[in-house]
CSV table of C-alpha atoms in Angstrom, one decimal:
chain,number,residue,atom,x,y,z
A,1,MET,CA,-125.4,146.1,-3.9
A,2,SER,CA,-122.6,144.1,-2.2
A,3,ASP,CA,-119.1,143.7,-3.5
A,4,GLN,CA,-118.0,140.3,-4.8
A,5,GLY,CA,-114.4,139.3,-4.6
A,6,GLY,CA,-112.5,138.6,-7.7
A,7,PRO,CA,-110.2,135.7,-8.6
A,8,GLU,CA,-107.3,137.4,-6.9
A,9,ASP,CA,-109.2,137.3,-3.6
A,10,LEU,CA,-109.9,133.6,-3.9
A,11,ASP,CA,-106.3,132.9,-4.7
A,12,SER,CA,-105.1,134.8,-1.6
A,13,ILE,CA,-107.6,133.0,0.5
A,14,ARG,CA,-106.4,129.6,-0.8
A,15,ALA,CA,-102.8,130.6,-0.2
A,16,GLU,CA,-103.7,131.7,3.4
A,17,VAL,CA,-105.4,128.4,4.0
A,18,ASP,CA,-102.4,126.5,2.7
A,19,ARG,CA,-100.1,128.5,4.9
A,20,LEU,CA,-102.2,127.8,7.9
A,21,LYS,CA,-102.3,124.1,7.1
A,22,ASN,CA,-98.5,124.0,6.9
A,23,GLU,CA,-98.3,125.8,10.2
A,24,VAL,CA,-100.6,123.3,11.8
A,25,GLU,CA,-98.6,120.4,10.3
A,26,LYS,CA,-95.4,121.8,11.6
A,27,LEU,CA,-96.9,122.4,15.1
A,28,GLU,CA,-98.2,118.8,15.1
A,29,ALA,CA,-94.9,117.4,13.9
A,30,ARG,CA,-92.9,119.0,16.7
A,31,PRO,CA,-94.4,116.8,19.5
A,32,GLN,CA,-94.1,113.7,17.4
A,33,LYS,CA,-90.4,114.5,16.7
A,34,ARG,CA,-89.8,115.1,20.4
A,35,ALA,CA,-91.6,111.9,21.2
A,36,ARG,CA,-89.4,110.0,18.8
A,37,LEU,CA,-86.2,111.5,20.3
A,38,ARG,CA,-87.4,110.7,23.8
A,39,LYS,CA,-88.0,107.1,22.8
A,40,VAL,CA,-84.5,106.8,21.2
A,41,PHE,CA,-82.8,108.3,24.2
A,42,ALA,CA,-84.8,106.1,26.6
A,43,VAL,CA,-83.6,103.0,24.7
A,44,VAL,CA,-80.0,104.3,24.9
A,45,PHE,CA,-80.2,104.9,28.6
A,46,ILE,CA,-81.8,101.4,29.1
A,47,VAL,CA,-78.8,99.9,27.3
A,48,LEU,CA,-76.4,101.9,29.4
A,49,ALA,CA,-78.2,100.9,32.6
A,50,VAL,CA,-78.0,97.2,31.7
A,51,LEU,CA,-74.3,97.4,30.8
A,52,ALA,CA,-73.5,99.3,34.1
A,53,PHE,CA,-75.6,96.8,36.1
A,54,SER,CA,-73.8,93.8,34.5
A,55,ALA,CA,-70.5,95.2,35.6
A,56,ALA,CA,-71.6,96.5,39.0
A,57,THR,CA,-73.2,93.4,40.3
A,58,PRO,CA,-70.2,91.1,40.4
A,59,GLY,CA,-68.0,94.0,41.2
A,60,VAL,CA,-69.9,95.0,44.3
A,61,TRP,CA,-70.0,91.3,45.4
A,62,ALA,CA,-66.2,90.9,44.9
A,63,ARG,CA,-65.3,94.1,46.7
A,64,ARG,CA,-67.6,93.3,49.7
A,65,THR,CA,-66.3,89.8,49.9
A,66,VAL,CA,-62.6,90.7,49.8
A,67,TYR,CA,-62.6,94.1,51.7
A,68,ASP,CA,-65.1,93.2,54.4
A,69,SER,CA,-63.3,91.1,57.0
A,70,ASP,CA,-66.5,89.6,58.4
A,71,ARG,CA,-67.8,88.6,55.0
A,72,TYR,CA,-64.5,87.1,54.0
A,73,LEU,CA,-64.2,85.0,57.2
A,74,ALA,CA,-67.8,83.9,56.7
A,75,VAL,CA,-66.8,82.4,53.4
A,76,VAL,CA,-63.3,80.9,54.2
A,77,GLY,CA,-63.9,80.2,57.9
A,78,PRO,CA,-66.0,77.0,57.4
A,79,LEU,CA,-63.4,75.6,54.9
A,80,ALA,CA,-61.2,74.4,57.8
A,81,SER,CA,-64.0,71.9,58.7
A,82,ASP,CA,-64.4,70.6,55.2
A,83,PRO,CA,-62.9,67.1,54.9
A,84,ALA,CA,-61.4,67.8,51.4
A,85,ILE,CA,-59.6,70.9,52.7
A,86,GLN,CA,-58.4,69.0,55.8
A,87,GLU,CA,-57.1,66.2,53.6
A,88,ALA,CA,-55.3,68.6,51.3
A,89,LEU,CA,-53.8,70.6,54.1
A,90,ALA,CA,-52.6,67.4,55.9
A,91,ARG,CA,-51.1,66.1,52.7
A,92,GLN,CA,-49.3,69.3,51.9
A,93,LEU,CA,-48.0,69.6,55.5
A,94,THR,CA,-46.7,66.0,55.5
A,95,GLN,CA,-45.0,66.4,52.2
A,96,ALA,CA,-43.4,69.7,53.2
A,97,VAL,CA,-42.0,68.1,56.5
A,98,PHE,CA,-40.9,64.9,54.9
A,99,THR,CA,-39.1,66.8,52.1
A,100,ALA,CA,-37.5,69.3,54.4
A,101,VAL,CA,-36.4,66.6,56.9
A,102,ASP,CA,-35.6,64.1,54.2
A,103,VAL,CA,-37.1,61.2,56.2
A,104,GLN,CA,-36.3,58.6,53.5
A,105,ALA,CA,-32.6,59.4,53.7
A,106,LYS,CA,-32.7,59.0,57.4
A,107,VAL,CA,-34.5,55.7,57.2
A,108,GLN,CA,-32.0,54.5,54.6
A,109,ALA,CA,-29.1,55.5,56.8
A,110,ALA,CA,-30.6,53.8,59.8
A,111,LEU,CA,-31.2,50.6,57.9
A,112,ALA,CA,-27.7,50.6,56.4
A,113,GLN,CA,-26.3,50.9,59.9
A,114,ARG,CA,-28.5,48.3,61.6
A,115,ALA,CA,-29.8,46.0,58.9
A,116,PRO,CA,-28.1,46.5,55.5
A,117,LYS,CA,-30.0,43.7,53.9
A,118,LEU,CA,-33.3,45.5,54.5
A,119,GLY,CA,-32.3,48.6,52.6
A,120,PHE,CA,-34.8,47.9,49.9
A,121,VAL,CA,-37.7,48.5,52.3
A,122,ALA,CA,-36.6,52.2,52.9
A,123,GLY,CA,-39.0,53.5,50.2
A,124,PRO,CA,-42.1,51.5,51.3
A,125,LEU,CA,-41.4,52.2,55.0
A,126,THR,CA,-41.1,55.9,54.3
A,127,SER,CA,-44.4,55.8,52.4
A,128,SER,CA,-46.1,54.0,55.3
A,129,LEU,CA,-44.6,56.6,57.8
A,130,GLN,CA,-45.8,59.4,55.6
A,131,GLY,CA,-49.3,57.9,55.4
A,132,PHE,CA,-49.4,57.6,59.2
A,133,VAL,CA,-48.2,61.1,59.8
A,134,GLN,CA,-50.7,62.4,57.3
A,135,ASP,CA,-53.5,60.7,59.2
A,136,GLN,CA,-52.3,62.2,62.4
A,137,ALA,CA,-52.0,65.6,60.8
A,138,GLN,CA,-55.5,65.4,59.5
A,139,LYS,CA,-56.7,64.7,63.1
A,140,VAL,CA,-54.8,67.8,64.3
A,141,ILE,CA,-56.3,69.9,61.5
A,142,ALA,CA,-59.8,68.8,62.4
A,143,SER,CA,-59.3,69.9,66.0
A,144,ASP,CA,-61.0,73.0,67.5
A,145,GLN,CA,-57.6,74.5,68.3
A,146,PHE,CA,-56.6,74.5,64.6
A,147,GLN,CA,-60.0,75.8,63.6
A,148,ARG,CA,-59.4,78.9,65.7
A,149,PHE,CA,-55.9,79.3,64.4
A,150,TRP,CA,-57.2,79.0,60.8
A,151,LEU,CA,-59.6,81.9,61.4
A,152,SER,CA,-56.8,84.0,63.0
A,153,ALA,CA,-54.5,83.3,60.1
A,154,ASN,CA,-57.1,84.1,57.5
A,155,GLU,CA,-58.0,87.3,59.3
A,156,THR,CA,-54.4,88.4,59.2
A,157,LEU,CA,-54.1,87.4,55.5
A,158,GLN,CA,-57.3,89.4,54.6
A,159,LYS,CA,-56.0,92.5,56.3
A,160,GLN,CA,-52.6,92.2,54.6
A,161,VAL,CA,-54.0,91.6,51.2
A,162,VAL,CA,-56.4,94.5,51.4
A,163,ALA,CA,-53.6,96.8,52.6
A,164,VAL,CA,-51.4,95.7,49.7
A,165,LEU,CA,-54.2,96.1,47.1
A,166,ASP,CA,-54.7,99.7,48.5
A,167,GLY,CA,-51.1,100.5,48.0
A,168,ASN,CA,-49.5,99.7,51.3
A,169,SER,CA,-46.8,97.1,50.4
A,170,ALA,CA,-45.0,97.1,53.7
A,171,VAL,CA,-47.4,94.7,55.5
A,172,LEU,CA,-46.3,91.7,53.5
A,173,THR,CA,-43.0,89.9,53.5
A,174,VAL,CA,-40.7,90.5,50.6
A,175,GLN,CA,-38.3,87.6,49.7
A,176,GLY,CA,-36.0,88.4,46.9
A,177,ASN,CA,-38.2,89.6,44.0
A,178,GLN,CA,-41.4,88.0,45.4
A,179,VAL,CA,-44.2,89.2,47.8
A,180,VAL,CA,-45.2,86.3,50.0
A,181,PHE,CA,-47.6,85.4,52.7
A,182,ASN,CA,-46.0,83.7,55.7
A,183,TYR,CA,-48.1,80.8,56.9
A,184,LEU,CA,-45.3,79.3,59.0
A,185,PRO,CA,-47.2,80.1,62.3
A,186,LEU,CA,-50.1,77.9,61.0
A,187,LEU,CA,-47.7,75.2,59.9
A,188,ASN,CA,-45.8,75.3,63.2
A,189,ASP,CA,-49.0,75.0,65.2
A,190,ALA,CA,-49.8,71.8,63.4
A,191,LEU,CA,-46.3,70.5,63.8
A,192,THR,CA,-46.4,71.3,67.6
A,193,GLN,CA,-49.3,68.9,68.0
A,194,LEU,CA,-47.4,66.3,66.0
A,195,SER,CA,-44.1,66.7,68.0
A,196,GLY,CA,-44.5,63.3,69.6
A,197,THR,CA,-44.9,61.5,66.3
A,198,LEU,CA,-41.9,63.5,64.8
A,199,SER,CA,-39.8,62.6,67.8
A,200,ALA,CA,-40.4,58.9,67.3
A,201,ILE,CA,-39.6,59.2,63.6
A,202,LEU,CA,-36.4,61.1,64.1
A,203,ASN,CA,-35.5,59.1,67.2
A,204,ARG,CA,-34.9,62.2,69.4
A,205,GLN,CA,-36.9,64.6,71.5
A,206,ILE,CA,-38.2,67.5,69.5
A,207,THR,CA,-39.3,70.7,71.1
A,208,LEU,CA,-40.7,73.1,68.6
A,209,PRO,CA,-40.4,76.9,69.0
A,210,THR,CA,-43.2,79.3,69.5
A,211,ILE,CA,-43.9,81.1,66.3
A,212,THR,CA,-46.5,83.9,66.0
A,213,PRO,CA,-47.5,86.1,63.1
A,214,ASP,CA,-45.2,88.8,64.5
A,215,THR,CA,-42.1,86.6,64.4
A,216,VAL,CA,-39.6,87.6,61.8
A,217,PRO,CA,-39.9,85.0,59.0
A,218,SER,CA,-36.2,84.4,58.7
A,219,GLN,CA,-35.9,83.8,62.4
A,220,ALA,CA,-38.9,81.6,62.4
A,221,VAL,CA,-37.5,79.4,59.6
A,222,ALA,CA,-34.1,79.1,61.4
A,223,SER,CA,-35.7,78.3,64.8
A,224,LEU,CA,-37.9,75.6,63.2
A,225,GLY,CA,-35.0,74.1,61.3
A,226,SER,CA,-32.9,74.0,64.4
A,227,ALA,CA,-35.6,72.2,66.3
A,228,LEU,CA,-36.0,69.6,63.5
A,229,GLY,CA,-32.2,69.3,63.1
A,230,VAL,CA,-32.2,70.3,59.4
A,231,THR,CA,-31.6,73.4,57.3
A,232,LEU,CA,-34.9,74.7,55.9
A,233,PRO,CA,-35.0,76.7,52.7
A,234,PRO,CA,-35.8,80.5,53.2
A,235,THR,CA,-39.1,80.0,51.5
A,236,PHE,CA,-40.3,77.3,53.8
A,237,GLY,CA,-43.8,78.0,55.2
A,238,SER,CA,-44.6,80.8,52.7
A,239,VAL,CA,-46.6,81.2,49.6
A,240,THR,CA,-46.0,83.6,46.8
A,241,LEU,CA,-48.8,86.1,46.2
A,242,PHE,CA,-47.2,88.4,43.7
A,243,GLN,CA,-44.0,88.7,41.8
A,244,GLY,CA,-42.2,91.9,42.8
A,245,ASP,CA,-42.5,93.4,39.3
A,246,GLU,CA,-46.2,92.5,39.1
A,247,LEU,CA,-47.2,94.2,42.4
A,248,THR,CA,-47.4,97.7,41.0
A,249,SER,CA,-49.5,96.4,38.1
A,250,VAL,CA,-51.9,94.6,40.4
A,251,GLN,CA,-52.3,97.7,42.6
A,252,ASP,CA,-53.0,99.9,39.6
A,253,ALA,CA,-55.5,97.4,38.3
A,254,VAL,CA,-57.3,97.3,41.7
A,255,SER,CA,-57.3,101.1,41.8
A,256,ILE,CA,-58.9,101.2,38.3
A,257,PHE,CA,-61.4,98.5,39.4
A,258,ASN,CA,-62.5,100.6,42.4
A,259,LYS,CA,-62.9,103.7,40.3
A,260,THR,CA,-64.7,101.8,37.6
A,261,LEU,CA,-67.0,100.2,40.1
A,262,ILE,CA,-68.1,103.6,41.5
A,263,LEU,CA,-68.6,104.9,37.9
A,264,ALA,CA,-70.7,101.8,37.0
A,265,ILE,CA,-72.9,102.3,40.1
A,266,VAL,CA,-73.4,106.1,39.4
A,267,LEU,CA,-74.0,105.4,35.7
A,268,PHE,CA,-76.6,102.7,36.5
A,269,ILE,CA,-78.6,105.0,38.8
A,270,LEU,CA,-78.4,108.0,36.4
A,271,SER,CA,-79.3,105.8,33.4
A,272,VAL,CA,-82.4,104.3,35.1
A,273,ALA,CA,-83.6,107.8,36.2
A,274,LEU,CA,-83.1,109.3,32.8
A,275,ALA,CA,-84.6,106.4,31.0
A,276,LEU,CA,-87.8,106.7,33.1
A,277,ILE,CA,-87.9,110.5,32.8
A,278,LEU,CA,-87.5,110.5,29.0
A,279,SER,CA,-89.8,107.6,28.3
A,280,THR,CA,-93.2,108.2,26.8
A,281,ASN,CA,-94.5,105.1,28.5
A,282,ARG,CA,-92.7,104.8,31.8
A,283,ARG,CA,-94.4,101.6,32.9
A,284,ARG,CA,-93.4,99.8,29.7
A,285,THR,CA,-89.8,101.1,30.0
A,286,LEU,CA,-89.7,99.9,33.6
A,287,LEU,CA,-90.9,96.5,32.6
A,288,GLN,CA,-88.3,96.3,29.8
A,289,LEU,CA,-85.6,97.4,32.1
A,290,LEU,CA,-86.5,94.9,34.9
A,291,THR,CA,-86.8,92.0,32.4
A,292,ALA,CA,-83.3,92.9,30.9
A,293,LEU,CA,-81.8,93.0,34.4
A,294,ILE,CA,-83.3,89.7,35.4
A,295,VAL,CA,-81.8,88.1,32.2
A,296,VAL,CA,-78.4,89.7,33.0
A,297,VAL,CA,-78.4,88.2,36.5
A,298,VAL,CA,-79.4,84.8,35.3
A,299,LEU,CA,-76.7,84.8,32.6
A,300,GLU,CA,-74.1,85.9,35.2
A,301,ARG,CA,-75.1,83.1,37.5
A,302,ARG,CA,-74.7,80.6,34.7
A,303,PHE,CA,-71.4,82.0,33.6
A,304,ALA,CA,-70.1,81.9,37.2
A,305,ILE,CA,-71.1,78.3,37.6
A,306,ALA,CA,-69.5,77.3,34.3
A,307,GLU,CA,-66.3,79.2,35.1
A,308,ALA,CA,-66.1,77.6,38.5
A,309,ASN,CA,-66.4,74.1,37.0
A,310,ASN,CA,-63.6,75.1,34.5
A,311,VAL,CA,-61.3,76.1,37.3
A,312,VAL,CA,-61.9,72.9,39.2
A,313,SER,CA,-61.2,70.8,36.1
A,314,MET,CA,-57.8,72.5,35.6
A,315,ALA,CA,-56.6,71.7,39.1
A,316,LYS,CA,-54.5,68.6,39.7
A,317,PRO,CA,-56.7,65.5,40.3
A,318,ALA,CA,-55.4,65.2,43.9
A,319,ASN,CA,-56.4,68.8,44.7
A,320,GLN,CA,-59.7,68.9,42.8
A,321,ALA,CA,-61.8,68.1,45.8
A,322,ALA,CA,-60.2,70.9,47.8
A,323,VAL,CA,-60.4,73.4,44.9
A,324,GLN,CA,-64.0,72.4,44.5
A,325,ALA,CA,-64.7,73.2,48.2
A,326,ILE,CA,-62.9,76.6,48.0
A,327,ILE,CA,-64.5,77.6,44.7
A,328,GLY,CA,-67.9,76.3,46.0
A,329,ALA,CA,-67.6,78.5,49.1
A,330,PHE,CA,-67.1,81.7,47.1
A,331,LEU,CA,-69.6,80.6,44.4
A,332,SER,CA,-72.3,80.0,47.0
A,333,SER,CA,-71.7,83.5,48.3
A,334,LEU,CA,-72.1,84.9,44.8
A,335,LEU,CA,-75.2,82.8,44.1
A,336,LEU,CA,-76.8,83.9,47.4
A,337,ALA,CA,-76.2,87.5,46.6
A,338,THR,CA,-77.6,87.3,43.1
A,339,LYS,CA,-80.6,85.2,44.3
A,340,ARG,CA,-81.5,88.1,46.6
A,341,ILE,CA,-81.2,90.5,43.7
A,342,LEU,CA,-83.4,88.3,41.5
A,343,TRP,CA,-86.1,88.2,44.2
A,344,VAL,CA,-86.1,92.0,44.5
A,345,LEU,CA,-86.2,92.5,40.7
A,346,PHE,CA,-89.0,89.9,40.4
A,347,LEU,CA,-91.0,91.5,43.2
A,348,VAL,CA,-90.8,94.9,41.6
A,349,LEU,CA,-91.7,93.4,38.2
A,350,VAL,CA,-94.8,91.7,39.7
A,351,VAL,CA,-95.9,94.9,41.4
A,352,ALA,CA,-95.4,96.9,38.1
A,353,VAL,CA,-97.4,94.3,36.2
A,354,ILE,CA,-100.4,93.9,38.5
A,355,THR,CA,-100.8,97.6,39.0
A,356,ALA,CA,-100.8,98.3,35.3
A,357,PRO,CA,-103.9,99.4,33.4
A,358,TYR,CA,-104.0,96.2,31.3
A,359,PRO,CA,-107.6,94.8,31.1
A,360,TRP,CA,-106.6,91.5,32.7
A,361,ALA,CA,-104.8,93.3,35.5
A,362,VAL,CA,-107.8,95.5,36.1
A,363,ARG,CA,-110.0,92.4,36.3
A,364,ALA,CA,-107.6,90.6,38.6
A,365,ARG,CA,-107.5,93.6,41.0
A,366,ALA,CA,-111.3,93.7,41.0
A,367,TRP,CA,-111.4,90.0,41.7
A,368,VAL,CA,-109.0,90.4,44.6
A,369,ALA,CA,-111.0,93.3,45.9
A,370,ASP,CA,-114.2,91.2,45.7
A,371,VAL,CA,-112.5,88.3,47.5
A,372,SER,CA,-111.2,90.6,50.2
A,373,ARG,CA,-114.7,92.0,50.7
A,374,ALA,CA,-116.1,88.5,50.8
A,375,GLY,CA,-113.6,87.5,53.4
A,376,LEU,CA,-114.4,90.4,55.6
A,377,GLY,CA,-118.1,89.8,55.0
A,378,ALA,CA,-117.7,86.2,56.1
A,379,VAL,CA,-116.0,87.3,59.3
A,380,ARG,CA,-118.5,90.1,60.1
A,381,GLY,CA,-121.6,88.3,58.9
A,382,ALA,CA,-122.3,90.9,56.2
A,383,GLU,CA,-123.7,90.3,52.7
A,384,LEU,CA,-121.4,88.4,50.4
A,385,GLY,CA,-120.6,89.2,46.8
A,386,PRO,CA,-120.3,87.1,43.6
A,387,ALA,CA,-116.7,86.4,44.4
A,388,ALA,CA,-117.7,84.5,47.6
A,389,VAL,CA,-120.2,82.5,45.6
A,390,TRP,CA,-117.5,81.5,43.2
A,391,ILE,CA,-115.2,80.5,46.0
A,392,GLY,CA,-117.9,78.5,47.6
A,393,GLY,CA,-118.3,76.6,44.3
A,394,HIS,CA,-114.6,75.9,44.0
A,395,ARG,CA,-113.6,75.4,47.6
A,396,ASP,CA,-111.9,72.0,47.3
A,397,THR,CA,-110.0,73.1,44.1
A,398,LEU,CA,-108.7,76.3,45.7
A,399,MET,CA,-107.6,74.5,48.9
A,400,LEU,CA,-105.9,71.8,46.9
A,401,ALA,CA,-104.2,74.4,44.7
A,402,GLY,CA,-102.9,76.3,47.8
A,403,ALA,CA,-101.3,73.1,49.1
A,404,VAL,CA,-99.8,72.2,45.7
A,405,VAL,CA,-98.3,75.6,45.3
A,406,ALA,CA,-96.7,75.4,48.7
A,407,ALA,CA,-95.4,71.9,48.0
A,408,ILE,CA,-93.8,73.0,44.7
A,409,PHE,CA,-92.2,76.0,46.4
A,410,LEU,CA,-90.7,73.7,49.1
A,411,LEU,CA,-89.5,71.3,46.4
A,412,PHE,CA,-87.5,73.8,44.4
A,413,ALA,CA,-86.6,76.5,47.0
A,414,SER,CA,-84.0,76.1,49.7
A,415,ILE,CA,-85.4,78.0,52.8
A,416,SER,CA,-84.5,78.1,56.4
A,417,LEU,CA,-86.6,76.9,59.3
A,418,GLY,CA,-87.9,80.4,60.0
A,419,TRP,CA,-89.1,80.9,56.4
A,420,PHE,CA,-90.6,77.4,56.5
A,421,LEU,CA,-92.7,78.4,59.5
A,422,VAL,CA,-93.7,81.6,57.7
A,423,LEU,CA,-94.8,79.7,54.7
A,424,ALA,CA,-96.8,77.2,56.9
A,425,VAL,CA,-98.6,80.1,58.7
A,426,VAL,CA,-99.5,81.7,55.3
A,427,LEU,CA,-100.8,78.4,54.0
A,428,VAL,CA,-102.9,77.8,57.1
A,429,LEU,CA,-104.4,81.3,56.9
A,430,TYR,CA,-105.1,80.8,53.2
A,431,GLU,CA,-106.9,77.5,53.8
A,432,LEU,CA,-108.9,78.9,56.7
A,433,ALA,CA,-109.9,81.9,54.7
A,434,VAL,CA,-111.1,79.8,51.7
A,435,TYR,CA,-113.0,77.5,54.1
A,436,ARG,CA,-114.6,80.3,56.0
A,437,VAL,CA,-115.7,82.2,52.9
A,438,SER,CA,-117.0,79.0,51.3
A,439,ALA,CA,-119.0,78.1,54.4
A,440,ALA,CA,-120.5,81.6,54.7
A,441,SER,CA,-121.4,81.5,51.0
A,442,ARG,CA,-123.1,78.2,51.2
A,443,MET,CA,-125.0,79.2,54.3
A,444,GLU,CA,-126.2,82.4,52.5
A,445,THR,CA,-127.2,80.4,49.4
A,446,ALA,CA,-129.2,77.9,51.6
A,447,GLU,CA,-131.0,80.8,53.3
A,448,VAL,CA,-131.9,82.3,50.0
A,449,GLY,CA,-133.2,78.9,48.8
A,450,ILE,CA,-135.4,78.7,51.9
């Protein structure tokens, strides 16, 4: 006779079952809790990556543009050939000379001595002379010699500004409580080519001195003033870059900027890596990150364009064309850099999408594989698949679509001659492939019908 358990045994069994259920629930809850934490941290690192990227993108462009001499000259070098810049330089040069020499006073003195009754024409005559000198100055500024001098002066300026920003203040001239850049050699070069015109205006032969970037500014100003027969102010031919008490603050700000830029780059790389490592769905995280970065770049481009327009609108009306040219040169450099970034991000996004396990992506990859096999089959004379039959039935539509896509791309994209030739070759190869596959498909269909 077998023993039968009592109520106590049943209660203990139920208790054990309940205990085991609780253990199982706890064990199952642990992975879910870890998964939730991983998702939360992945989102946090995506946000950090986007913030770091939004700071690093314009920061890297600004540092490379200012600190790299070749890049800086590539931006500012062509400005000397811009008509708006030439007009502004000629106007500023003429105004500086006429103010320093006081041409109107000399004209009034000459008229008072020789024709007192014509004193009232001193103002209009001076304006006419100023317009004539400005035209001559603009021709000088447009010359090849001035273009070379412009590059040399800007190369010197770039090196000096970089040195100052890095803490070496000795390379720039200090006048009183101001740190200035001396452009007197550039001004003197233009005046030298106008010496004949100035001699006629001042009614005496003028021989301008040789002034180089190495000439001591005070000596250069004194020599030029002596040649013109006037006393020039000490600040003649110089532009203030920083107030003396602001220089230390500017250098500290640049130092912080450089350190912050490095931190932003490192933070971006680490955040992207950690977001992908912690993500429970890495492809989805990558797509979210790429989409966010593309949005950031687009917004930064729009902000840069709006800010550039704002800067131009705040300039004096007479200088707006020149300011537009200068801002446009730097803006074009930024837009080109961000356009390249957009292309890279978009390419990675497309690759991530088309290699995904989504049903439509799988079907698209299968269709591409069938088309590729059909193309090879058409070339080798092998048996064609259903994709080739479909291409044969839609040959004209596919060929027209290829041409339309290429035309739209050319309409909205600004590309060089080299890339245009690449696009043309790709289009021709595409059209030939469609035509060849279609011809092979129709031939095979005709043979089957026979």
